[in-house]
mmCIF file of C-alpha atoms and ligand atoms in Angstrom:
data_model
loop_
_atom_site.group_PDB
_atom_site.id
_atom_site.type_symbol
_atom_site.label_atom_id
_atom_site.label_comp_id
_atom_site.label_asym_id
_atom_site.label_seq_id
_atom_site.Cartn_x
_atom_site.Cartn_y
_atom_site.Cartn_z
ATOM 1 C CA UNK A 1 -22.449 -30.766 11.482
ATOM 2 C CA UNK A 2 -26.013 -29.364 11.634
ATOM 3 C CA UNK A 3 -25.421 -25.665 11.243
ATOM 4 C CA UNK A 4 -25.590 -24.782 7.529
ATOM 5 C CA UNK A 5 -23.243 -21.846 8.143
ATOM 6 C CA UNK A 6 -20.607 -23.909 9.933
ATOM 7 C CA UNK A 7 -20.732 -26.719 7.403
ATOM 8 C CA UNK A 8 -20.398 -24.213 4.542
ATOM 9 C CA UNK A 9 -17.363 -22.675 6.289
ATOM 10 C CA UNK A 10 -15.871 -26.097 6.981
ATOM 11 C CA UNK A 11 -16.070 -26.873 3.258
ATOM 12 C CA UNK A 12 -14.353 -23.625 2.334
ATOM 13 C CA UNK A 13 -11.641 -24.212 4.933
ATOM 14 C CA UNK A 14 -11.030 -27.765 3.708
ATOM 15 C CA UNK A 15 -10.564 -26.422 0.190
ATOM 16 C CA UNK A 16 -8.097 -23.774 1.411
ATOM 17 C CA UNK A 17 -6.096 -26.474 3.210
ATOM 18 C CA UNK A 18 -6.019 -28.640 0.108
ATOM 19 C CA UNK A 19 -4.714 -25.718 -1.948
ATOM 20 C CA UNK A 20 -1.950 -24.949 0.612
ATOM 21 C CA UNK A 21 -3.439 -21.482 0.983
ATOM 22 C CA UNK A 22 -4.236 -21.383 4.685
ATOM 23 C CA UNK A 23 -2.846 -18.175 6.194
ATOM 24 C CA UNK A 24 -1.388 -18.135 9.647
ATOM 25 C CA UNK A 25 -1.548 -15.321 12.129
ATOM 26 C CA UNK A 26 1.930 -14.734 13.548
ATOM 27 C CA UNK A 27 1.998 -12.760 16.776
ATOM 28 C CA UNK A 28 4.900 -10.351 17.077
ATOM 29 C CA UNK A 29 6.104 -9.425 20.531
ATOM 30 C CA UNK A 30 7.250 -5.801 20.753
ATOM 31 C CA UNK A 31 8.004 -3.127 18.207
ATOM 32 C CA UNK A 32 7.840 -3.256 14.429
ATOM 33 C CA UNK A 33 11.510 -2.772 13.531
ATOM 34 C CA UNK A 34 14.437 -4.273 11.629
ATOM 35 C CA UNK A 35 14.821 -6.850 14.407
ATOM 36 C CA UNK A 36 11.561 -8.309 15.661
ATOM 37 C CA UNK A 37 10.693 -10.834 18.358
ATOM 38 C CA UNK A 38 8.348 -13.745 17.788
ATOM 39 C CA UNK A 39 7.815 -16.462 20.401
ATOM 40 C CA UNK A 40 11.110 -15.697 22.146
ATOM 41 C CA UNK A 41 13.147 -15.599 18.937
ATOM 42 C CA UNK A 42 14.714 -12.631 17.189
ATOM 43 C CA UNK A 43 14.261 -12.393 13.425
ATOM 44 C CA UNK A 44 15.573 -9.984 10.808
ATOM 45 C CA UNK A 45 12.459 -8.457 9.366
ATOM 46 C CA UNK A 46 12.174 -8.265 5.584
ATOM 47 C CA UNK A 47 8.371 -8.366 5.613
ATOM 48 C CA UNK A 48 7.328 -4.953 6.875
ATOM 49 C CA UNK A 49 5.997 -1.890 5.043
ATOM 50 C CA UNK A 50 7.699 0.373 7.586
ATOM 51 C CA UNK A 51 10.145 1.358 4.835
ATOM 52 C CA UNK A 52 11.653 4.345 6.650
ATOM 53 C CA UNK A 53 11.687 2.676 10.084
ATOM 54 C CA UNK A 54 9.410 5.307 11.548
ATOM 55 C CA UNK A 55 7.001 3.031 13.461
ATOM 56 C CA UNK A 56 9.437 2.803 16.380
ATOM 57 C CA UNK A 57 11.200 6.153 15.903
ATOM 58 C CA UNK A 58 11.696 8.093 19.174
ATOM 59 C CA UNK A 59 10.234 11.367 17.835
ATOM 60 C CA UNK A 60 7.159 9.614 16.455
ATOM 61 C CA UNK A 61 6.567 7.776 19.736
ATOM 62 C CA UNK A 62 7.139 10.939 21.755
ATOM 63 C CA UNK A 63 4.536 12.828 19.703
ATOM 64 C CA UNK A 64 1.995 10.026 20.172
ATOM 65 C CA UNK A 65 2.600 9.843 23.933
ATOM 66 C CA UNK A 66 2.322 13.634 24.273
ATOM 67 C CA UNK A 67 -0.994 13.511 22.411
ATOM 68 C CA UNK A 68 -2.351 10.840 24.763
ATOM 69 C CA UNK A 69 -1.317 12.965 27.754
ATOM 70 C CA UNK A 70 -2.994 16.012 26.242
ATOM 71 C CA UNK A 71 -6.195 14.595 24.778
ATOM 72 C CA UNK A 72 -6.620 10.986 25.864
ATOM 73 C CA UNK A 73 -6.787 7.956 23.606
ATOM 74 C CA UNK A 74 -9.857 7.717 21.408
ATOM 75 C CA UNK A 75 -11.359 10.386 19.136
ATOM 76 C CA UNK A 76 -14.726 9.624 20.717
ATOM 77 C CA UNK A 77 -16.837 10.271 17.609
ATOM 78 C CA UNK A 78 -16.722 10.527 13.845
ATOM 79 C CA UNK A 79 -15.061 13.616 12.341
ATOM 80 C CA UNK A 80 -18.321 15.447 11.614
ATOM 81 C CA UNK A 81 -19.855 14.793 15.035
ATOM 82 C CA UNK A 82 -17.152 15.791 17.541
ATOM 83 C CA UNK A 83 -14.165 13.539 16.751
ATOM 84 C CA UNK A 84 -12.054 15.984 14.715
ATOM 85 C CA UNK A 85 -9.362 17.567 16.887
ATOM 86 C CA UNK A 86 -6.591 20.106 16.319
ATOM 87 C CA UNK A 87 -4.279 17.086 16.006
ATOM 88 C CA UNK A 88 -6.162 15.798 12.950
ATOM 89 C CA UNK A 89 -6.194 19.310 11.515
ATOM 90 C CA UNK A 90 -2.419 19.624 12.019
ATOM 91 C CA UNK A 91 -1.890 16.298 10.237
ATOM 92 C CA UNK A 92 -3.942 17.484 7.252
ATOM 93 C CA UNK A 93 -1.920 20.705 7.081
ATOM 94 C CA UNK A 94 1.412 18.809 7.268
ATOM 95 C CA UNK A 95 0.319 16.404 4.531
ATOM 96 C CA UNK A 96 -0.871 19.204 2.237
ATOM 97 C CA UNK A 97 2.476 20.954 2.699
ATOM 98 C CA UNK A 98 4.459 17.777 2.124
ATOM 99 C CA UNK A 99 2.515 16.797 -0.998
ATOM 100 C CA UNK A 100 2.107 20.363 -2.270
ATOM 101 C CA UNK A 101 -1.624 19.660 -2.539
ATOM 102 C CA UNK A 102 -4.463 22.193 -2.209
ATOM 103 C CA UNK A 103 -6.207 20.130 0.478
ATOM 104 C CA UNK A 104 -5.994 16.833 2.305
ATOM 105 C CA UNK A 105 -8.463 14.884 4.426
ATOM 106 C CA UNK A 106 -7.637 12.055 6.775
ATOM 107 C CA UNK A 107 -9.380 8.673 6.834
ATOM 108 C CA UNK A 108 -9.274 5.897 9.426
ATOM 109 C CA UNK A 109 -7.756 3.444 6.934
ATOM 110 C CA UNK A 110 -6.675 3.100 3.342
ATOM 111 C CA UNK A 111 -9.408 0.567 2.702
ATOM 112 C CA UNK A 112 -12.006 3.124 3.807
ATOM 113 C CA UNK A 113 -10.376 5.944 1.821
ATOM 114 C CA UNK A 114 -10.517 3.894 -1.385
ATOM 115 C CA UNK A 115 -14.076 2.852 -0.649
ATOM 116 C CA UNK A 116 -14.978 6.494 -0.059
ATOM 117 C CA UNK A 117 -13.408 7.641 -3.315
ATOM 118 C CA UNK A 118 -14.947 5.156 -5.694
ATOM 119 C CA UNK A 119 -18.388 4.887 -4.115
ATOM 120 C CA UNK A 120 -18.816 8.630 -3.541
ATOM 121 C CA UNK A 121 -17.432 10.075 -6.741
ATOM 122 C CA UNK A 122 -18.862 7.717 -9.360
ATOM 123 C CA UNK A 123 -22.365 6.542 -10.130
ATOM 124 C CA UNK A 124 -24.271 4.700 -12.835
ATOM 125 C CA UNK A 125 -23.506 6.972 -15.827
ATOM 126 C CA UNK A 126 -19.767 6.796 -15.021
ATOM 127 C CA UNK A 127 -16.945 4.420 -15.865
ATOM 128 C CA UNK A 128 -14.137 3.280 -13.567
ATOM 129 C CA UNK A 129 -11.181 1.744 -15.404
ATOM 130 C CA UNK A 130 -8.457 0.222 -13.296
ATOM 131 C CA UNK A 131 -5.217 -1.742 -13.556
ATOM 132 C CA UNK A 132 -5.692 -5.517 -13.191
ATOM 133 C CA UNK A 133 -3.143 -5.623 -10.385
ATOM 134 C CA UNK A 134 -4.603 -2.809 -8.290
ATOM 135 C CA UNK A 135 -4.922 -3.390 -4.572
ATOM 136 C CA UNK A 136 -7.907 -5.448 -3.396
ATOM 137 C CA UNK A 137 -9.423 -2.407 -1.666
ATOM 138 C CA UNK A 138 -9.740 -0.634 -5.032
ATOM 139 C CA UNK A 139 -11.241 -3.679 -6.694
ATOM 140 C CA UNK A 140 -13.766 -4.007 -3.846
ATOM 141 C CA UNK A 141 -14.498 -0.269 -3.922
ATOM 142 C CA UNK A 142 -15.270 -0.338 -7.646
ATOM 143 C CA UNK A 143 -17.545 -3.336 -7.118
ATOM 144 C CA UNK A 144 -19.430 -1.484 -4.368
ATOM 145 C CA UNK A 145 -19.810 1.601 -6.565
ATOM 146 C CA UNK A 146 -22.733 1.883 -8.977
ATOM 147 C CA UNK A 147 -20.455 2.913 -11.826
ATOM 148 C CA UNK A 148 -19.480 0.605 -14.652
ATOM 149 C CA UNK A 149 -16.212 -1.139 -13.852
ATOM 150 C CA UNK A 150 -13.537 -2.341 -16.296
ATOM 151 C CA UNK A 151 -9.960 -3.502 -15.852
ATOM 152 C CA UNK A 152 -6.966 -3.120 -18.170
ATOM 153 C CA UNK A 153 -3.873 -5.282 -18.498
ATOM 154 C CA UNK A 154 -1.183 -4.384 -15.968
ATOM 155 C CA UNK A 155 0.578 -1.118 -16.958
ATOM 156 C CA UNK A 156 -0.615 -1.559 -20.563
ATOM 157 C CA UNK A 157 -1.601 1.819 -22.013
ATOM 158 C CA UNK A 158 -3.109 0.343 -25.205
ATOM 159 C CA UNK A 159 -5.328 -1.902 -23.100
ATOM 160 C CA UNK A 160 -6.280 1.093 -20.937
ATOM 161 C CA UNK A 161 -7.240 3.087 -24.034
ATOM 162 C CA UNK A 162 -9.310 0.159 -25.260
ATOM 163 C CA UNK A 163 -11.190 -0.004 -21.963
ATOM 164 C CA UNK A 164 -11.889 3.730 -22.046
ATOM 165 C CA UNK A 165 -14.063 3.411 -25.151
ATOM 166 C CA UNK A 166 -17.749 4.307 -24.969
ATOM 167 C CA UNK A 167 -19.946 7.157 -23.813
ATOM 168 C CA UNK A 168 -19.958 7.893 -20.132
ATOM 169 C CA UNK A 169 -20.462 11.038 -18.035
ATOM 170 C CA UNK A 170 -17.139 10.591 -16.231
ATOM 171 C CA UNK A 171 -14.317 8.199 -17.114
ATOM 172 C CA UNK A 172 -11.947 7.687 -14.208
ATOM 173 C CA UNK A 173 -8.639 5.855 -14.323
ATOM 174 C CA UNK A 174 -7.594 4.260 -11.070
ATOM 175 C CA UNK A 175 -4.142 2.854 -10.445
ATOM 176 C CA UNK A 176 -1.761 1.898 -7.677
ATOM 177 C CA UNK A 177 1.269 4.219 -7.740
ATOM 178 C CA UNK A 178 3.575 1.392 -6.619
ATOM 179 C CA UNK A 179 1.978 -2.043 -7.004
ATOM 180 C CA UNK A 180 1.792 -3.713 -3.614
ATOM 181 C CA UNK A 181 2.749 -7.250 -4.622
ATOM 182 C CA UNK A 182 4.941 -6.445 -7.637
ATOM 183 C CA UNK A 183 6.775 -3.282 -6.612
ATOM 184 C CA UNK A 184 6.629 -1.736 -10.087
ATOM 185 C CA UNK A 185 5.213 1.741 -10.740
ATOM 186 C CA UNK A 186 2.485 3.282 -12.868
ATOM 187 C CA UNK A 187 3.436 6.054 -15.263
ATOM 188 C CA UNK A 188 0.838 8.508 -13.997
ATOM 189 C CA UNK A 189 2.092 11.382 -16.188
ATOM 190 C CA UNK A 190 1.459 9.236 -19.261
ATOM 191 C CA UNK A 191 -2.102 8.484 -18.149
ATOM 192 C CA UNK A 192 -2.768 12.175 -17.496
ATOM 193 C CA UNK A 193 -1.538 12.983 -21.020
ATOM 194 C CA UNK A 194 -3.892 10.571 -22.813
ATOM 195 C CA UNK A 195 -6.286 12.444 -25.117
ATOM 196 C CA UNK A 196 -9.120 10.107 -24.036
ATOM 197 C CA UNK A 197 -8.658 11.434 -20.526
ATOM 198 C CA UNK A 198 -8.508 15.167 -21.067
ATOM 199 C CA UNK A 199 -10.525 16.724 -18.205
ATOM 200 C CA UNK A 200 -11.050 13.274 -16.629
ATOM 201 C CA UNK A 201 -9.875 12.232 -13.147
ATOM 202 C CA UNK A 202 -6.880 9.998 -12.457
ATOM 203 C CA UNK A 203 -6.867 8.392 -9.020
ATOM 204 C CA UNK A 204 -3.593 7.068 -7.625
ATOM 205 C CA UNK A 205 -3.354 4.773 -4.615
ATOM 206 C CA UNK A 206 0.149 5.609 -3.450
ATOM 207 C CA UNK A 207 0.174 3.501 -0.291
ATOM 208 C CA UNK A 208 3.632 2.147 -1.170
ATOM 209 C CA UNK A 209 4.920 5.261 -2.937
ATOM 210 C CA UNK A 210 4.590 7.798 -0.105
ATOM 211 C CA UNK A 211 7.937 8.061 1.710
ATOM 212 C CA UNK A 212 9.611 5.974 -0.987
ATOM 213 C CA UNK A 213 9.207 7.475 -4.458
ATOM 214 C CA UNK A 214 10.130 10.972 -5.589
ATOM 215 C CA UNK A 215 13.215 12.882 -4.466
ATOM 216 C CA UNK A 216 11.515 14.080 -1.273
ATOM 217 C CA UNK A 217 9.552 10.900 -0.749
ATOM 218 C CA UNK A 218 6.313 12.689 -1.660
ATOM 219 C CA UNK A 219 5.402 9.704 -3.809
ATOM 220 C CA UNK A 220 4.814 8.631 -7.371
ATOM 221 C CA UNK A 221 3.111 11.948 -8.167
ATOM 222 C CA UNK A 222 5.713 14.204 -6.555
ATOM 223 C CA UNK A 223 6.394 16.030 -9.828
ATOM 224 C CA UNK A 224 2.698 16.275 -10.754
ATOM 225 C CA UNK A 225 1.322 18.371 -7.918
ATOM 226 C CA UNK A 226 0.054 21.056 -10.360
ATOM 227 C CA UNK A 227 -2.480 18.416 -11.524
ATOM 228 C CA UNK A 228 -4.105 18.358 -8.071
ATOM 229 C CA UNK A 229 -6.088 21.471 -8.956
ATOM 230 C CA UNK A 230 -8.411 19.581 -11.283
ATOM 231 C CA UNK A 231 -7.697 16.014 -12.229
ATOM 232 C CA UNK A 232 -5.271 14.255 -9.931
ATOM 233 C CA UNK A 233 -6.512 12.559 -6.760
ATOM 234 C CA UNK A 234 -3.987 10.783 -4.547
ATOM 235 C CA UNK A 235 -4.811 8.355 -1.769
ATOM 236 C CA UNK A 236 -1.954 7.438 0.533
ATOM 237 C CA UNK A 237 -1.707 5.449 3.716
ATOM 238 C CA UNK A 238 -0.087 6.505 6.971
ATOM 239 C CA UNK A 239 0.539 2.923 8.068
ATOM 240 C CA UNK A 240 3.402 2.080 5.752
ATOM 241 C CA UNK A 241 6.465 4.333 5.262
ATOM 242 C CA UNK A 242 5.018 6.848 7.724
ATOM 243 C CA UNK A 243 4.932 4.223 10.474
ATOM 244 C CA UNK A 244 1.482 5.056 11.879
ATOM 245 C CA UNK A 245 -2.010 4.003 10.705
ATOM 246 C CA UNK A 246 -4.839 5.530 8.739
ATOM 247 C CA UNK A 247 -4.855 7.194 5.345
ATOM 248 C CA UNK A 248 -5.503 10.405 3.458
ATOM 249 C CA UNK A 249 -6.903 11.744 0.223
ATOM 250 C CA UNK A 250 -5.235 14.736 -1.433
ATOM 251 C CA UNK A 251 -6.904 16.799 -4.132
ATOM 252 C CA UNK A 252 -8.639 20.048 -4.966
ATOM 253 C CA UNK A 253 -10.539 21.945 -2.258
ATOM 254 C CA UNK A 254 -13.832 21.287 -4.082
ATOM 255 C CA UNK A 255 -13.140 17.556 -4.162
ATOM 256 C CA UNK A 256 -12.346 17.437 -0.444
ATOM 257 C CA UNK A 257 -15.424 19.531 0.412
ATOM 258 C CA UNK A 258 -17.635 17.072 -1.508
ATOM 259 C CA UNK A 259 -16.028 14.022 0.116
ATOM 260 C CA UNK A 260 -16.651 15.525 3.562
ATOM 261 C CA UNK A 261 -20.330 15.896 2.696
ATOM 262 C CA UNK A 262 -21.005 12.648 0.891
ATOM 263 C CA UNK A 263 -18.384 9.969 1.691
ATOM 264 C CA UNK A 264 -20.101 7.423 3.902
ATOM 265 C CA UNK A 265 -16.843 5.625 4.890
ATOM 266 C CA UNK A 266 -15.718 9.012 6.298
ATOM 267 C CA UNK A 267 -18.979 10.101 7.852
ATOM 268 C CA UNK A 268 -20.022 6.861 9.535
ATOM 269 C CA UNK A 269 -16.846 5.801 11.288
ATOM 270 C CA UNK A 270 -14.940 6.970 14.339
ATOM 271 C CA UNK A 271 -12.086 9.352 13.591
ATOM 272 C CA UNK A 272 -8.516 8.065 13.790
ATOM 273 C CA UNK A 273 -7.137 8.076 17.348
ATOM 274 C CA UNK A 274 -5.507 11.514 17.787
ATOM 275 C CA UNK A 275 -2.290 9.918 19.076
ATOM 276 C CA UNK A 276 -1.922 8.124 15.755
ATOM 277 C CA UNK A 277 -2.500 11.405 13.910
ATOM 278 C CA UNK A 278 0.135 13.079 16.120
ATOM 279 C CA UNK A 279 2.637 10.283 15.419
ATOM 280 C CA UNK A 280 1.971 10.512 11.684
ATOM 281 C CA UNK A 281 2.462 14.294 11.753
ATOM 282 C CA UNK A 282 5.804 13.845 13.528
ATOM 283 C CA UNK A 283 6.789 11.249 10.919
ATOM 284 C CA UNK A 284 6.022 13.667 8.057
ATOM 285 C CA UNK A 285 7.907 16.492 9.747
ATOM 286 C CA UNK A 286 10.918 14.147 10.257
ATOM 287 C CA UNK A 287 10.845 13.152 6.611
ATOM 288 C CA UNK A 288 10.681 16.803 5.508
ATOM 289 C CA UNK A 289 13.726 17.611 7.697
ATOM 290 C CA UNK A 290 15.793 14.481 7.023
ATOM 291 C CA UNK A 291 16.426 15.026 3.358
ATOM 292 C CA UNK A 292 18.823 12.069 3.068
ATOM 293 C CA UNK A 293 16.427 9.334 4.235
ATOM 294 C CA UNK A 294 14.822 8.542 0.908
ATOM 295 C CA UNK A 295 18.255 8.257 -0.751
ATOM 296 C CA UNK A 296 19.429 5.921 2.060
ATOM 297 C CA UNK A 297 16.444 3.667 1.450
ATOM 298 C CA UNK A 298 17.198 3.612 -2.277
ATOM 299 C CA UNK A 299 20.878 2.814 -1.578
ATOM 300 C CA UNK A 300 19.690 -0.247 0.327
ATOM 301 C CA UNK A 301 17.268 -1.225 -2.438
ATOM 302 C CA UNK A 302 20.031 -0.914 -5.058
ATOM 303 C CA UNK A 303 22.442 -2.898 -2.855
ATOM 304 C CA UNK A 304 19.893 -5.684 -2.430
ATOM 305 C CA UNK A 305 19.329 -5.825 -6.187
ATOM 306 C CA UNK A 306 23.087 -5.994 -6.856
ATOM 307 C CA UNK A 307 23.559 -8.822 -4.335
ATOM 308 C CA UNK A 308 20.554 -10.684 -5.777
ATOM 309 C CA UNK A 309 21.929 -10.352 -9.326
ATOM 310 C CA UNK A 310 25.313 -11.697 -8.187
ATOM 311 C CA UNK A 311 23.548 -14.671 -6.599
ATOM 312 C CA UNK A 312 21.514 -15.228 -9.787
ATOM 313 C CA UNK A 313 18.192 -14.568 -8.090
ATOM 314 C CA UNK A 314 15.768 -13.295 -10.693
ATOM 315 C CA UNK A 315 13.684 -10.640 -9.037
ATOM 316 C CA UNK A 316 10.672 -9.033 -10.676
ATOM 317 C CA UNK A 317 11.584 -5.602 -12.114
ATOM 318 C CA UNK A 318 11.089 -3.055 -9.327
ATOM 319 C CA UNK A 319 12.746 0.149 -8.146
ATOM 320 C CA UNK A 320 10.623 0.416 -5.046
ATOM 321 C CA UNK A 321 11.103 -1.057 -1.568
ATOM 322 C CA UNK A 322 9.014 -4.089 -2.609
ATOM 323 C CA UNK A 323 11.307 -6.653 -4.242
ATOM 324 C CA UNK A 324 9.395 -9.780 -5.233
ATOM 325 C CA UNK A 325 11.010 -13.086 -6.081
ATOM 326 C CA UNK A 326 8.657 -15.161 -8.193
ATOM 327 C CA UNK A 327 8.475 -18.776 -7.018
ATOM 328 C CA UNK A 328 5.414 -20.318 -8.661
ATOM 329 C CA UNK A 329 3.514 -22.855 -6.588
ATOM 330 C CA UNK A 330 2.153 -22.584 -3.059
ATOM 331 C CA UNK A 331 4.123 -25.383 -1.438
ATOM 332 C CA UNK A 332 7.491 -24.279 -2.884
ATOM 333 C CA UNK A 333 6.847 -20.729 -1.763
ATOM 334 C CA UNK A 334 5.880 -21.812 1.748
ATOM 335 C CA UNK A 335 8.912 -24.109 1.960
ATOM 336 C CA UNK A 336 11.208 -21.229 1.011
ATOM 337 C CA UNK A 337 9.676 -18.849 3.547
ATOM 338 C CA UNK A 338 9.846 -21.532 6.238
ATOM 339 C CA UNK A 339 13.500 -22.253 5.486
ATOM 340 C CA UNK A 340 14.284 -18.536 5.710
ATOM 341 C CA UNK A 341 12.397 -18.278 8.984
ATOM 342 C CA UNK A 342 14.462 -21.150 10.408
ATOM 343 C CA UNK A 343 17.561 -19.175 9.406
ATOM 344 C CA UNK A 344 16.335 -16.084 11.243
ATOM 345 C CA UNK A 345 14.625 -14.098 8.435
ATOM 346 C CA UNK A 346 10.999 -13.037 8.250
ATOM 347 C CA UNK A 347 9.960 -12.756 4.598
ATOM 348 C CA UNK A 348 6.353 -12.739 3.398
ATOM 349 C CA UNK A 349 5.144 -15.646 1.243
ATOM 350 C CA UNK A 350 2.363 -14.340 -0.991
ATOM 351 C CA UNK A 351 -0.160 -16.776 -2.433
ATOM 352 C CA UNK A 352 -3.555 -16.625 -4.176
ATOM 353 C CA UNK A 353 -6.002 -15.005 -3.893
ATOM 354 C CA UNK A 354 -3.621 -12.070 -3.289
ATOM 355 C CA UNK A 355 -1.725 -12.999 -6.475
ATOM 356 C CA UNK A 356 -2.715 -15.150 -9.454
ATOM 357 C CA UNK A 357 -2.462 -18.952 -9.295
ATOM 358 C CA UNK A 358 1.071 -20.052 -10.189
ATOM 359 C CA UNK A 359 2.501 -16.617 -9.313
ATOM 360 C CA UNK A 360 3.316 -17.213 -5.631
ATOM 361 C CA UNK A 361 6.251 -15.141 -4.539
ATOM 362 C CA UNK A 362 8.471 -14.073 -1.728
ATOM 363 C CA UNK A 363 7.669 -10.415 -1.084
ATOM 364 C CA UNK A 364 10.942 -9.034 0.216
ATOM 365 C CA UNK A 365 10.704 -5.520 1.603
ATOM 366 C CA UNK A 366 13.780 -3.393 2.108
ATOM 367 C CA UNK A 367 13.958 -0.632 4.703
ATOM 368 C CA UNK A 368 16.256 2.318 5.348
ATOM 369 C CA UNK A 369 17.865 0.788 8.413
ATOM 370 C CA UNK A 370 18.691 -2.658 7.087
ATOM 371 C CA UNK A 371 22.456 -3.039 7.242
ATOM 372 C CA UNK A 372 24.471 -4.205 4.270
ATOM 373 C CA UNK A 373 25.465 -7.302 6.268
ATOM 374 C CA UNK A 374 21.785 -8.149 6.893
ATOM 375 C CA UNK A 375 21.018 -7.754 3.191
ATOM 376 C CA UNK A 376 23.994 -9.940 2.205
ATOM 377 C CA UNK A 377 22.968 -12.615 4.706
ATOM 378 C CA UNK A 378 19.396 -12.617 3.402
ATOM 379 C CA UNK A 379 20.519 -13.056 -0.203
ATOM 380 C CA UNK A 380 22.858 -15.938 0.747
ATOM 381 C CA UNK A 381 20.081 -17.584 2.741
ATOM 382 C CA UNK A 382 17.614 -17.286 -0.180
ATOM 383 C CA UNK A 383 20.169 -18.722 -2.613
ATOM 384 C CA UNK A 384 20.855 -21.637 -0.249
ATOM 385 C CA UNK A 385 17.128 -22.303 0.255
ATOM 386 C CA UNK A 386 16.439 -22.133 -3.489
ATOM 387 C CA UNK A 387 18.903 -24.927 -4.082
ATOM 388 C CA UNK A 388 16.973 -27.081 -1.555
ATOM 389 C CA UNK A 389 13.506 -26.337 -2.941
ATOM 390 C CA UNK A 390 12.659 -27.006 -6.568
ATOM 391 C CA UNK A 391 11.342 -23.736 -7.956
ATOM 392 C CA UNK A 392 9.399 -23.579 -11.257
HETATM 393 C C1 PLP B 401 -1.941 -0.400 -2.269
HETATM 394 C C2 PLP B 401 -2.721 -0.412 -0.993
HETATM 395 N N1 PLP B 401 -3.847 0.321 -0.916
HETATM 396 C C3 PLP B 401 -4.593 0.349 0.185
HETATM 397 C C4 PLP B 401 -4.244 -0.373 1.302
HETATM 398 C C5 PLP B 401 -5.130 -0.333 2.498
HETATM 399 O O1 PLP B 401 -4.606 0.519 3.471
HETATM 400 P P1 PLP B 401 -4.925 0.309 5.000
HETATM 401 O O2 PLP B 401 -4.040 -0.774 5.491
HETATM 402 O O3 PLP B 401 -4.622 1.634 5.632
HETATM 403 O O4 PLP B 401 -6.377 -0.042 5.093
HETATM 404 C C6 PLP B 401 -3.070 -1.147 1.272
HETATM 405 C C7 PLP B 401 -2.579 -1.965 2.397
HETATM 406 O O5 PLP B 401 -3.024 -2.247 3.364
HETATM 407 C C8 PLP B 401 -2.302 -1.168 0.097
HETATM 408 O O6 PLP B 401 -1.205 -1.927 0.012
#
């Protein structure tokens, strides 16, 4: 091979193959739902972040279709040029109401929202301290920011306090609300109460907490909305429990005003398609009306955990919709996921670099509309597969 680029890539690919870490793109045919179609087969889906089954909900689809009829498909420009429509504005109002936040702004994706937060708000004299297991978008965002960047041991307050030492203009703590590959939760109230952090910002990526945590599904920070006025900043995505796509940042009006002025990942990208904003607004309105949905999801989560305990499956500790089963090595994890697939279940196999070496896992996600029978069948299938595959 003569091209230096292609030979460099070929080397990297060969290494990925050797490590059993090659990822495969699976093409779904039709809607994201409890039952999904892939290559003519129907699978029970335990791999989706559509925790409330809103992606294919009739009211959400109807709102998106009505928006297309009214205003076409694309936003046509970035928000500050001419892309911001009444549909985006209505979404921001619905989110602010739902979260009880002073103000909300919408982003085209969670990756961009995180990038916007950490690169816009913090500069050289500042310190960003984040949990070791934060989502990759936060790690990347801190790297792209000019601030100093440190990481503390997962959920370890003493380690966080240690990392906060030193003189900086601003010291910001950044954490996932619900950790995307582990399913456990940060104790945000405890972080806000740390003396080292009085007056300092706490940023929570609640991509997997919105629609799932809190009594109303308003997320990990549901009970902390009074903190929005000064210190709390919440990023959430619209593409998970809310069944749409895109993301938002909630915070004080001054914070949002500054982000609109200075956040390059907001300014230099096309606004979210209005139809997606309309669908997300309908999803939020549904969730605000359907007060039993969050409890139904948690009933399913608790039922799955009970069945898993009876079958002696040792799950990682999690009260969220993400229920990981630690496997260990790449090939065992892939063999388990493949065996489940052959039995009609789609479960994500998570390998490095998403998780640490030796910590490969099945990432089982529970949704509101899974039936008890489907959950029981999944647990039996996992138990049967585990006895075929030697797991560390
Ligand atoms: C915790 C977390 N933050 C941020 C993101 C990025 O969001 P988006 O998919 O909207 O870019 C994701 C997932 O994609 C996530 O799991």
